[in-house]
Amino acid sequence: MIIVAPTAFKEALGPVAAARAIATGLKSSLKRKKIELYPLSDGGDGFLECISYYFKGQRLRNVTLQVTDPAGRQIKTSALISGRQAFIESASILGLRLVAPQERDPLKTTSKGLGEAILALLDKGMEEVVVGLGGSATVDGGRDALEVLGVRFLDSKDNPLGLGPAELTDLERIDLSGIDPRVKKQVLILWDVDSPLLGPYGALIYAPQKGAGQKELKALELSLQRYAEVAELAIAQRLDHRRGMGAAGGIAFGFAVLAGCKLMSGADYLLRLSGLRDKLKKEDIVISGEGRLDKQSLSYKVIGALRRLPHSKLILLCGEIGVQIAPRDRRTAAISIQPGPIDRSKAIAATKENLKQTATQIGRLLA
């Protein structure tokens, strides 16, 4: 069997559209092979799209919420609801795409909107709110979101801090007495990368694409270090080094440490929800892919999760390849879908067609 299981190609195609494009190409040259589609997400871009795909045939409501975007503006966002279970994604509330390049400043952007969305859903009677993390424009450790949910961040004079991570260097005490008790029991956080909060591979690894230069990186590092110190004093436990804590600019850390929420890999969550985790057999061929293949992709994220499951071959179709597959890995191959040197904007526009054409050629080899 051939399993088609890509994630999103950012700025080009969501996971469902990518899976269908690959399947179309394969079917044009593979007439008798069984092909099944399992679009996936790591919790970031495409998470709600995947939830909608796997809940097909079941009652799933789309509700609109009014929240604050990363730049402090009021926007409308969507949540998906099935019974008493709700799903939201940080990419739709705090996403980098919501902030114009000239507005990007991670010392000022805020995660407040995520807290507003969670609170609104809890107030609607949801028994579980599943939050997919990834693709955020923020690096505030989730403190602004948590403030909406009742956590108080105080300076040395017991005055509340202003919004944004720049204020965290003045953090002296965290008051957890007013936190909404529903958050710990009813909010599940799905991380997209297993980075720790601090260190060279921590929450700051993606800060440059959020607008941080060297000056901002240094300031953010000091802010997050202070945040971690005071947060861990508040609960008398050190947790900043744990897997996933650096996801979405440290939002995972704030919710796990200060709110006590359960954390889980977003890729693993969808592999279980889709049934693919238990379905894959060692003779199956898996075709996956994403916009840019990098070290994080191979280790964790969707592709990393697929590599750890049974399969005979894993073929990765990528818009850009930023890391080489180890020579000893005889079961994985990464293939660029670009026909040659191409401008980035043109490559993005041609993603669907290039996926089809590349999949057609792969199908000829598998026929």
Tab-separated table of C-alpha atoms in Angstrom:
chain	number	residue	atom	x	y	z
A	1	MET	CA	0.000	0.000	0.000
A	2	ILE	CA	1.074	3.591	-0.636
A	3	ILE	CA	0.308	6.078	2.125
A	4	VAL	CA	0.274	9.771	1.159
A	5	ALA	CA	0.873	11.774	4.346
A	6	PRO	CA	2.264	15.278	3.782
A	7	THR	CA	2.055	18.284	6.050
A	8	ALA	CA	1.456	21.886	4.939
A	9	PHE	CA	3.593	23.625	2.328
A	10	LYS	CA	3.618	27.041	4.010
A	11	GLU	CA	2.226	29.928	1.973
A	12	ALA	CA	1.293	27.479	-0.796
A	13	LEU	CA	-0.871	24.474	0.128
A	14	GLY	CA	-2.482	23.064	3.231
A	15	PRO	CA	-1.933	19.383	4.085
A	16	VAL	CA	-5.197	18.187	2.499
A	17	ALA	CA	-4.566	19.964	-0.813
A	18	ALA	CA	-0.954	18.733	-0.807
A	19	ALA	CA	-2.074	15.135	-0.232
A	20	ARG	CA	-4.595	15.352	-3.073
A	21	ALA	CA	-2.036	16.829	-5.467
A	22	ILE	CA	0.430	14.016	-4.720
A	23	ALA	CA	-2.292	11.378	-5.069
A	24	THR	CA	-3.368	12.819	-8.438
A	25	GLY	CA	0.180	12.538	-9.748
A	26	LEU	CA	0.637	8.999	-8.438
A	27	LYS	CA	-2.646	7.768	-9.909
A	28	SER	CA	-1.712	9.030	-13.368
A	29	SER	CA	1.127	6.494	-13.503
A	30	LEU	CA	0.034	3.903	-10.903
A	31	LYS	CA	-3.169	2.286	-12.089
A	32	ARG	CA	-3.451	-0.702	-9.767
A	33	LYS	CA	-1.799	0.305	-6.513
A	34	LYS	CA	-3.927	1.116	-3.483
A	35	ILE	CA	-3.334	4.716	-2.372
A	36	GLU	CA	-4.658	6.172	0.888
A	37	LEU	CA	-4.490	9.800	2.023
A	38	TYR	CA	-3.525	10.868	5.547
A	39	PRO	CA	-2.843	14.627	5.611
A	40	LEU	CA	-0.978	15.589	8.783
A	41	SER	CA	0.069	18.578	10.878
A	42	ASP	CA	2.452	19.051	13.789
A	43	GLY	CA	-0.006	21.410	15.500
A	44	GLY	CA	0.963	24.495	13.511
A	45	ASP	CA	-0.250	25.411	10.029
A	46	GLY	CA	-2.968	23.081	8.783
A	47	PHE	CA	-3.950	21.695	12.190
A	48	LEU	CA	-7.624	22.693	11.995
A	49	GLU	CA	-7.733	21.575	8.360
A	50	CYS	CA	-6.627	18.094	9.443
A	51	ILE	CA	-9.116	18.016	12.319
A	52	SER	CA	-11.903	18.835	9.870
A	53	TYR	CA	-10.670	16.122	7.484
A	54	TYR	CA	-10.655	13.356	10.101
A	55	PHE	CA	-13.981	14.375	11.619
A	56	LYS	CA	-15.730	14.139	8.240
A	57	GLY	CA	-19.102	12.466	8.596
A	58	GLN	CA	-19.322	13.574	12.214
A	59	ARG	CA	-20.966	16.718	13.475
A	60	LEU	CA	-18.327	19.438	13.598
A	61	ARG	CA	-19.253	23.077	14.158
A	62	ASN	CA	-17.171	26.060	13.128
A	63	VAL	CA	-17.546	28.931	15.610
A	64	THR	CA	-16.155	32.444	15.276
A	65	LEU	CA	-14.273	34.071	18.148
A	66	GLN	CA	-13.101	37.662	18.505
A	67	VAL	CA	-9.526	37.854	19.787
A	68	THR	CA	-6.449	40.077	19.873
A	69	ASP	CA	-3.881	39.446	17.144
A	70	PRO	CA	-0.092	39.557	17.812
A	71	ALA	CA	0.035	43.288	17.023
A	72	GLY	CA	-2.820	44.111	19.413
A	73	ARG	CA	-5.633	44.447	16.859
A	74	GLN	CA	-9.061	42.846	17.154
A	75	ILE	CA	-9.622	40.021	14.650
A	76	LYS	CA	-12.003	37.125	14.143
A	77	THR	CA	-10.708	33.561	14.290
A	78	SER	CA	-12.229	30.085	14.061
A	79	ALA	CA	-12.554	27.165	16.418
A	80	LEU	CA	-13.895	23.718	15.566
A	81	ILE	CA	-16.268	22.085	18.036
A	82	SER	CA	-17.388	18.470	18.305
A	83	GLY	CA	-19.735	17.936	21.228
A	84	ARG	CA	-17.895	19.324	24.258
A	85	GLN	CA	-14.468	19.205	22.610
A	86	ALA	CA	-12.973	22.263	20.885
A	87	PHE	CA	-9.924	22.701	18.650
A	88	ILE	CA	-7.953	25.898	17.981
A	89	GLU	CA	-4.571	26.641	16.408
A	90	SER	CA	-2.126	29.354	17.400
A	91	ALA	CA	-1.262	29.889	13.723
A	92	SER	CA	-4.748	31.355	13.140
A	93	ILE	CA	-4.667	33.562	16.251
A	94	LEU	CA	-1.002	34.518	16.652
A	95	GLY	CA	0.347	33.568	13.243
A	96	LEU	CA	3.274	35.268	11.568
A	97	ARG	CA	1.093	35.776	8.490
A	98	LEU	CA	-1.109	38.138	10.548
A	99	VAL	CA	1.770	40.585	11.023
A	100	ALA	CA	3.271	42.493	8.085
A	101	PRO	CA	7.080	42.185	7.816
A	102	GLN	CA	7.575	45.823	8.846
A	103	GLU	CA	5.439	45.261	11.984
A	104	ARG	CA	7.296	42.202	13.256
A	105	ASP	CA	8.873	42.877	16.642
A	106	PRO	CA	8.871	39.912	19.058
A	107	LEU	CA	9.660	42.248	21.966
A	108	LYS	CA	6.180	43.736	21.484
A	109	THR	CA	3.976	41.051	19.930
A	110	THR	CA	1.516	39.428	22.306
A	111	SER	CA	-0.058	35.992	22.884
A	112	LYS	CA	-3.087	37.598	24.563
A	113	GLY	CA	-5.453	36.387	21.836
A	114	LEU	CA	-4.754	32.736	22.611
A	115	GLY	CA	-5.844	33.227	26.215
A	116	GLU	CA	-8.985	35.008	25.017
A	117	ALA	CA	-9.874	32.119	22.695
A	118	ILE	CA	-9.348	29.498	25.408
A	119	LEU	CA	-11.418	31.466	27.929
A	120	ALA	CA	-14.259	31.975	25.438
A	121	LEU	CA	-14.407	28.241	24.691
A	122	LEU	CA	-14.320	27.256	28.362
A	123	ASP	CA	-17.150	29.726	28.993
A	124	LYS	CA	-19.119	28.025	26.198
A	125	GLY	CA	-19.019	24.835	28.265
A	126	MET	CA	-16.202	22.978	26.506
A	127	GLU	CA	-14.858	20.063	28.541
A	128	GLU	CA	-11.627	19.914	26.522
A	129	VAL	CA	-9.856	22.594	24.491
A	130	VAL	CA	-7.108	21.195	22.247
A	131	VAL	CA	-4.574	23.859	21.262
A	132	GLY	CA	-2.285	23.274	18.287
A	133	LEU	CA	0.906	25.299	18.674
A	134	GLY	CA	3.157	26.489	15.858
A	135	GLY	CA	3.639	29.290	13.374
A	136	SER	CA	3.319	32.048	15.977
A	137	ALA	CA	4.703	35.589	15.701
A	138	THR	CA	5.319	35.757	19.461
A	139	VAL	CA	8.152	35.007	21.899
A	140	ASP	CA	6.507	35.878	25.219
A	141	GLY	CA	6.427	32.430	26.813
A	142	GLY	CA	2.632	32.563	26.804
A	143	ARG	CA	2.586	35.070	29.664
A	144	ASP	CA	0.074	37.425	28.005
A	145	ALA	CA	-2.279	34.507	27.274
A	146	LEU	CA	-1.966	33.302	30.861
A	147	GLU	CA	-2.708	36.770	32.218
A	148	VAL	CA	-6.105	36.599	30.495
A	149	LEU	CA	-6.664	33.299	32.330
A	150	GLY	CA	-5.944	34.775	35.755
A	151	VAL	CA	-2.168	34.599	36.286
A	152	ARG	CA	-0.616	37.832	37.626
A	153	PHE	CA	2.931	38.895	36.704
A	154	LEU	CA	4.333	41.382	39.220
A	155	ASP	CA	7.433	43.558	39.620
A	156	SER	CA	9.417	44.210	42.821
A	157	LYS	CA	6.729	46.640	44.036
A	158	ASP	CA	3.914	44.157	43.341
A	159	ASN	CA	2.726	46.199	40.371
A	160	PRO	CA	1.430	44.314	37.304
A	161	LEU	CA	3.802	44.190	34.335
A	162	GLY	CA	2.781	45.588	30.976
A	163	LEU	CA	2.148	43.256	28.049
A	164	GLY	CA	4.955	41.810	25.943
A	165	PRO	CA	8.211	39.980	26.700
A	166	ALA	CA	10.252	43.179	27.085
A	167	GLU	CA	8.604	43.636	30.496
A	168	LEU	CA	9.733	40.232	31.775
A	169	THR	CA	13.181	41.454	32.840
A	170	ASP	CA	11.378	43.289	35.671
A	171	LEU	CA	9.470	40.179	36.754
A	172	GLU	CA	9.799	39.510	40.483
A	173	ARG	CA	6.813	37.345	41.379
A	174	ILE	CA	4.102	35.275	39.717
A	175	ASP	CA	0.751	35.027	41.503
A	176	LEU	CA	-1.093	31.837	40.542
A	177	SER	CA	-3.914	32.205	43.069
A	178	GLY	CA	-6.370	33.624	40.537
A	179	ILE	CA	-5.808	31.237	37.631
A	180	ASP	CA	-8.957	29.731	36.156
A	181	PRO	CA	-9.056	26.169	37.605
A	182	ARG	CA	-10.543	24.802	34.383
A	183	VAL	CA	-7.329	25.436	32.443
A	184	LYS	CA	-5.266	22.683	34.098
A	185	LYS	CA	-7.918	20.000	33.672
A	186	GLN	CA	-9.457	20.968	30.357
A	187	VAL	CA	-6.700	22.367	28.095
A	188	LEU	CA	-4.384	20.100	26.074
A	189	ILE	CA	-1.346	21.751	24.472
A	190	LEU	CA	0.132	20.211	21.303
A	191	TRP	CA	3.696	21.270	20.488
A	192	ASP	CA	5.083	21.407	16.965
A	193	VAL	CA	8.784	21.255	17.894
A	194	ASP	CA	10.379	19.571	20.890
A	195	SER	CA	12.753	22.454	21.642
A	196	PRO	CA	13.413	23.387	25.279
A	197	LEU	CA	12.612	26.934	26.387
A	198	LEU	CA	16.226	28.129	26.695
A	199	GLY	CA	19.552	27.441	24.997
A	200	PRO	CA	20.823	27.439	21.398
A	201	TYR	CA	17.980	25.178	20.224
A	202	GLY	CA	15.294	26.772	22.400
A	203	ALA	CA	12.393	29.146	21.794
A	204	LEU	CA	14.664	31.747	20.169
A	205	ILE	CA	15.700	29.496	17.283
A	206	TYR	CA	12.820	30.846	15.164
A	207	ALA	CA	12.903	34.413	16.563
A	208	PRO	CA	14.820	35.871	13.553
A	209	GLN	CA	11.943	35.023	11.207
A	210	LYS	CA	9.628	36.774	13.690
A	211	GLY	CA	11.595	40.002	13.275
A	212	ALA	CA	14.383	39.692	15.848
A	213	GLY	CA	17.845	41.067	15.083
A	214	GLN	CA	20.897	40.563	17.306
A	215	LYS	CA	19.802	43.294	19.728
A	216	GLU	CA	16.313	41.821	20.078
A	217	LEU	CA	17.665	38.277	20.464
A	218	LYS	CA	19.805	39.339	23.422
A	219	ALA	CA	16.885	41.156	25.059
A	220	LEU	CA	14.563	38.186	24.491
A	221	GLU	CA	17.126	35.794	25.948
A	222	LEU	CA	17.330	37.861	29.156
A	223	SER	CA	13.525	38.101	29.337
A	224	LEU	CA	12.972	34.352	28.922
A	225	GLN	CA	15.730	33.504	31.402
A	226	ARG	CA	14.107	35.723	34.025
A	227	TYR	CA	10.685	34.302	33.190
A	228	ALA	CA	11.942	30.737	33.649
A	229	GLU	CA	13.656	31.554	36.950
A	230	VAL	CA	10.601	33.180	38.518
A	231	ALA	CA	8.136	30.656	37.055
A	232	GLU	CA	10.090	27.734	38.429
A	233	LEU	CA	10.310	29.425	41.834
A	234	ALA	CA	6.516	29.741	41.756
A	235	ILE	CA	6.109	25.969	41.419
A	236	ALA	CA	9.383	24.910	43.110
A	237	GLN	CA	10.427	22.785	40.133
A	238	ARG	CA	12.770	23.189	37.131
A	239	LEU	CA	11.122	22.355	33.822
A	240	ASP	CA	12.546	24.716	31.167
A	241	HIS	CA	14.733	21.930	29.726
A	242	ARG	CA	11.826	19.564	29.013
A	243	ARG	CA	10.864	18.605	25.449
A	244	GLY	CA	8.419	20.898	23.694
A	245	MET	CA	8.724	23.789	26.156
A	246	GLY	CA	10.055	26.186	23.497
A	247	ALA	CA	7.150	25.652	21.092
A	248	ALA	CA	5.445	28.786	19.726
A	249	GLY	CA	7.872	31.174	21.387
A	250	GLY	CA	7.671	29.378	24.730
A	251	ILE	CA	3.864	29.256	25.008
A	252	ALA	CA	4.130	25.551	25.823
A	253	PHE	CA	6.391	26.377	28.789
A	254	GLY	CA	3.966	28.894	30.268
A	255	PHE	CA	0.952	26.612	30.015
A	256	ALA	CA	2.765	23.499	31.255
A	257	VAL	CA	4.619	25.132	34.146
A	258	LEU	CA	2.212	27.805	35.364
A	259	ALA	CA	-1.141	26.295	34.388
A	260	GLY	CA	-0.190	22.621	34.745
A	261	CYS	CA	-1.548	21.694	31.308
A	262	LYS	CA	-0.686	18.399	29.675
A	263	LEU	CA	1.715	18.633	26.705
A	264	MET	CA	1.835	16.291	23.723
A	265	SER	CA	3.453	16.192	20.290
A	266	GLY	CA	1.004	17.542	17.720
A	267	ALA	CA	2.254	15.066	15.115
A	268	ASP	CA	1.689	12.135	17.478
A	269	TYR	CA	-1.791	13.418	18.323
A	270	LEU	CA	-2.848	13.452	14.659
A	271	LEU	CA	-1.188	10.120	13.927
A	272	ARG	CA	-3.387	8.615	16.640
A	273	LEU	CA	-6.526	10.521	15.649
A	274	SER	CA	-6.148	9.503	11.996
A	275	GLY	CA	-5.478	5.860	12.863
A	276	LEU	CA	-2.262	5.894	10.820
A	277	ARG	CA	-0.116	5.141	13.876
A	278	ASP	CA	-1.661	1.668	14.167
A	279	LYS	CA	-2.265	1.102	10.450
A	280	LEU	CA	1.259	1.363	9.028
A	281	LYS	CA	3.031	-1.900	8.255
A	282	LYS	CA	6.675	-2.479	7.437
A	283	GLU	CA	5.878	-3.193	3.777
A	284	ASP	CA	4.045	0.120	3.224
A	285	ILE	CA	5.523	2.962	1.179
A	286	VAL	CA	4.954	6.397	2.706
A	287	ILE	CA	5.086	9.588	0.646
A	288	SER	CA	5.254	12.722	2.756
A	289	GLY	CA	6.731	16.186	2.413
A	290	GLU	CA	6.671	19.827	3.424
A	291	GLY	CA	7.750	23.234	2.190
A	292	ARG	CA	11.231	23.161	3.706
A	293	LEU	CA	13.015	20.099	5.033
A	294	ASP	CA	15.381	20.890	7.915
A	295	LYS	CA	16.962	19.207	10.926
A	296	GLN	CA	13.852	19.736	13.055
A	297	SER	CA	11.743	18.066	10.340
A	298	LEU	CA	13.794	14.877	10.410
A	299	SER	CA	14.054	14.662	14.176
A	300	TYR	CA	10.603	15.599	15.417
A	301	LYS	CA	7.690	17.232	13.582
A	302	VAL	CA	5.520	15.160	11.199
A	303	ILE	CA	8.344	13.635	9.167
A	304	GLY	CA	10.310	12.712	12.284
A	305	ALA	CA	7.230	10.989	13.708
A	306	LEU	CA	6.682	9.056	10.463
A	307	ARG	CA	10.321	7.893	10.438
A	308	ARG	CA	9.742	6.166	13.766
A	309	LEU	CA	6.773	4.149	12.480
A	310	PRO	CA	6.931	0.909	10.440
A	311	HIS	CA	7.414	1.391	6.667
A	312	SER	CA	9.536	0.054	3.810
A	313	LYS	CA	10.315	3.422	2.197
A	314	LEU	CA	9.721	7.054	3.150
A	315	ILE	CA	9.796	9.436	0.179
A	316	LEU	CA	9.842	13.140	1.024
A	317	LEU	CA	8.719	15.710	-1.544
A	318	CYS	CA	9.998	19.150	-0.566
A	319	GLY	CA	9.961	22.688	-1.878
A	320	GLU	CA	13.406	23.245	-0.382
A	321	ILE	CA	15.904	20.812	1.134
A	322	GLY	CA	18.013	22.284	3.924
A	323	VAL	CA	19.462	19.081	5.369
A	324	GLN	CA	20.910	15.875	3.945
A	325	ILE	CA	19.561	12.423	4.738
A	326	ALA	CA	22.222	10.383	6.541
A	327	PRO	CA	23.896	7.845	4.168
A	328	ARG	CA	23.132	5.024	6.615
A	329	ASP	CA	19.393	5.698	6.301
A	330	ARG	CA	18.533	3.405	3.403
A	331	ARG	CA	14.759	3.819	3.747
A	332	THR	CA	14.388	7.605	3.403
A	333	ALA	CA	14.846	9.816	0.332
A	334	ALA	CA	14.285	13.566	-0.024
A	335	ILE	CA	13.362	14.878	-3.474
A	336	SER	CA	12.989	18.506	-4.516
A	337	ILE	CA	9.811	19.264	-6.434
A	338	GLN	CA	11.443	22.230	-8.205
A	339	PRO	CA	12.207	21.613	-11.897
A	340	GLY	CA	15.206	23.969	-11.715
A	341	PRO	CA	16.390	27.306	-10.293
A	342	ILE	CA	13.312	29.413	-9.597
A	343	ASP	CA	12.232	32.592	-7.835
A	344	ARG	CA	10.657	31.875	-4.431
A	345	SER	CA	7.318	33.505	-5.219
A	346	LYS	CA	7.052	31.553	-8.470
A	347	ALA	CA	7.991	28.329	-6.675
A	348	ILE	CA	5.215	28.875	-4.128
A	349	ALA	CA	2.673	29.560	-6.876
A	350	ALA	CA	3.699	26.372	-8.731
A	351	THR	CA	3.667	24.071	-5.682
A	352	LYS	CA	0.487	22.180	-6.577
A	353	GLU	CA	1.554	21.476	-10.155
A	354	ASN	CA	5.114	20.602	-9.141
A	355	LEU	CA	3.842	18.123	-6.552
A	356	LYS	CA	1.682	16.449	-9.204
A	357	GLN	CA	4.538	16.239	-11.717
A	358	THR	CA	7.053	14.899	-9.191
A	359	ALA	CA	4.553	12.348	-7.867
A	360	THR	CA	3.867	11.193	-11.432
A	361	GLN	CA	7.566	10.413	-11.916
A	362	ILE	CA	7.760	8.600	-8.575
A	363	GLY	CA	4.695	6.592	-9.539
A	364	ARG	CA	6.478	5.365	-12.678
A	365	LEU	CA	9.264	3.952	-10.497
A	366	LEU	CA	6.793	2.257	-8.153
A	367	ALA	CA	4.575	0.775	-10.877
